[in-house]
Amino acid sequence: MPVPRVVQQAYFWVVSALGGLATIALLVFAVATQSNTDAERIAETKGRSSINALVGALAVTHGRPGSL
């Protein structure tokens, strides 16, 4: 028995919406995780000079895969 076209379209919309929500959730999680790591790294630079902190931050940023 064929499935009505409306049911097919509703199914595709639901699957697409769930995929979009999962993508957004993973993106938010990744940004939050990275922000926490950066905050800890910045907090550890209190005893260093600003030049040392800048060079360290640049080294960390350019050492990440896909940063360029």
PDB file of C-alpha atoms in Angstrom:
ATOM      1  CA  MET A   1       0.000   0.000   0.000  1.00  0.00           C
ATOM      2  CA  PRO A   2       1.546   3.351  -0.998  1.00  0.00           C
ATOM      3  CA  VAL A   3       2.177   5.973   1.667  1.00  0.00           C
ATOM      4  CA  PRO A   4       0.375   9.288   1.134  1.00  0.00           C
ATOM      5  CA  ARG A   5       2.556  12.150  -0.076  1.00  0.00           C
ATOM      6  CA  VAL A   6       1.669  14.285   2.961  1.00  0.00           C
ATOM      7  CA  VAL A   7       2.992  11.590   5.298  1.00  0.00           C
ATOM      8  CA  GLN A   8       6.233  11.371   3.299  1.00  0.00           C
ATOM      9  CA  GLN A   9       6.742  15.124   3.439  1.00  0.00           C
ATOM     10  CA  ALA A  10       6.005  15.242   7.165  1.00  0.00           C
ATOM     11  CA  TYR A  11       8.496  12.429   7.747  1.00  0.00           C
ATOM     12  CA  PHE A  12      11.217  14.257   5.805  1.00  0.00           C
ATOM     13  CA  TRP A  13      10.528  17.504   7.692  1.00  0.00           C
ATOM     14  CA  VAL A  14      10.766  15.732  11.059  1.00  0.00           C
ATOM     15  CA  VAL A  15      13.994  13.933  10.127  1.00  0.00           C
ATOM     16  CA  SER A  16      15.503  17.180   8.792  1.00  0.00           C
ATOM     17  CA  ALA A  17      14.490  19.107  11.907  1.00  0.00           C
ATOM     18  CA  LEU A  18      15.998  16.474  14.208  1.00  0.00           C
ATOM     19  CA  GLY A  19      19.222  16.487  12.192  1.00  0.00           C
ATOM     20  CA  GLY A  20      19.382  20.274  12.375  1.00  0.00           C
ATOM     21  CA  LEU A  21      18.799  20.269  16.120  1.00  0.00           C
ATOM     22  CA  ALA A  22      21.505  17.649  16.617  1.00  0.00           C
ATOM     23  CA  THR A  23      23.935  19.722  14.539  1.00  0.00           C
ATOM     24  CA  ILE A  24      23.201  22.877  16.527  1.00  0.00           C
ATOM     25  CA  ALA A  25      23.534  21.010  19.834  1.00  0.00           C
ATOM     26  CA  LEU A  26      26.916  19.577  18.830  1.00  0.00           C
ATOM     27  CA  LEU A  27      28.123  22.989  17.659  1.00  0.00           C
ATOM     28  CA  VAL A  28      27.091  24.633  20.938  1.00  0.00           C
ATOM     29  CA  PHE A  29      28.759  21.836  22.907  1.00  0.00           C
ATOM     30  CA  ALA A  30      31.988  22.175  20.898  1.00  0.00           C
ATOM     31  CA  VAL A  31      32.125  25.946  21.358  1.00  0.00           C
ATOM     32  CA  ALA A  32      31.363  25.688  25.079  1.00  0.00           C
ATOM     33  CA  THR A  33      34.042  23.046  25.556  1.00  0.00           C
ATOM     34  CA  GLN A  34      36.630  25.083  23.682  1.00  0.00           C
ATOM     35  CA  SER A  35      35.696  28.274  25.529  1.00  0.00           C
ATOM     36  CA  ASN A  36      36.195  26.520  28.864  1.00  0.00           C
ATOM     37  CA  THR A  37      39.639  25.324  27.775  1.00  0.00           C
ATOM     38  CA  ASP A  38      40.602  28.813  26.601  1.00  0.00           C
ATOM     39  CA  ALA A  39      39.369  30.354  29.854  1.00  0.00           C
ATOM     40  CA  GLU A  40      41.521  27.969  31.883  1.00  0.00           C
ATOM     41  CA  ARG A  41      44.541  28.704  29.693  1.00  0.00           C
ATOM     42  CA  ILE A  42      44.043  32.469  30.014  1.00  0.00           C
ATOM     43  CA  ALA A  43      43.677  32.190  33.795  1.00  0.00           C
ATOM     44  CA  GLU A  44      47.033  30.412  33.951  1.00  0.00           C
ATOM     45  CA  THR A  45      48.836  33.321  32.225  1.00  0.00           C
ATOM     46  CA  LYS A  46      48.457  35.741  35.150  1.00  0.00           C
ATOM     47  CA  GLY A  47      52.130  35.537  36.160  1.00  0.00           C
ATOM     48  CA  ARG A  48      53.564  36.028  32.660  1.00  0.00           C
ATOM     49  CA  SER A  49      54.158  39.210  30.717  1.00  0.00           C
ATOM     50  CA  SER A  50      51.700  40.241  28.031  1.00  0.00           C
ATOM     51  CA  ILE A  51      54.182  39.390  25.256  1.00  0.00           C
ATOM     52  CA  ASN A  52      54.643  35.865  26.601  1.00  0.00           C
ATOM     53  CA  ALA A  53      50.868  35.471  26.921  1.00  0.00           C
ATOM     54  CA  LEU A  54      50.361  36.707  23.333  1.00  0.00           C
ATOM     55  CA  VAL A  55      52.987  34.369  21.897  1.00  0.00           C
ATOM     56  CA  GLY A  56      51.527  31.470  23.875  1.00  0.00           C
ATOM     57  CA  ALA A  57      48.007  32.233  22.650  1.00  0.00           C
ATOM     58  CA  LEU A  58      49.186  32.419  19.031  1.00  0.00           C
ATOM     59  CA  ALA A  59      51.036  29.121  19.407  1.00  0.00           C
ATOM     60  CA  VAL A  60      47.942  27.431  20.832  1.00  0.00           C
ATOM     61  CA  THR A  61      45.679  28.851  18.120  1.00  0.00           C
ATOM     62  CA  HIS A  62      47.918  27.909  15.209  1.00  0.00           C
ATOM     63  CA  GLY A  63      48.656  24.513  16.691  1.00  0.00           C
ATOM     64  CA  ARG A  64      45.014  23.437  16.364  1.00  0.00           C
ATOM     65  CA  PRO A  65      44.070  21.332  13.354  1.00  0.00           C
ATOM     66  CA  GLY A  66      42.147  23.311  10.763  1.00  0.00           C
ATOM     67  CA  SER A  67      42.980  26.716  12.215  1.00  0.00           C
ATOM     68  CA  LEU A  68      44.393  28.051   8.940  1.00  0.00           C
TER      69      LEU A  68
END
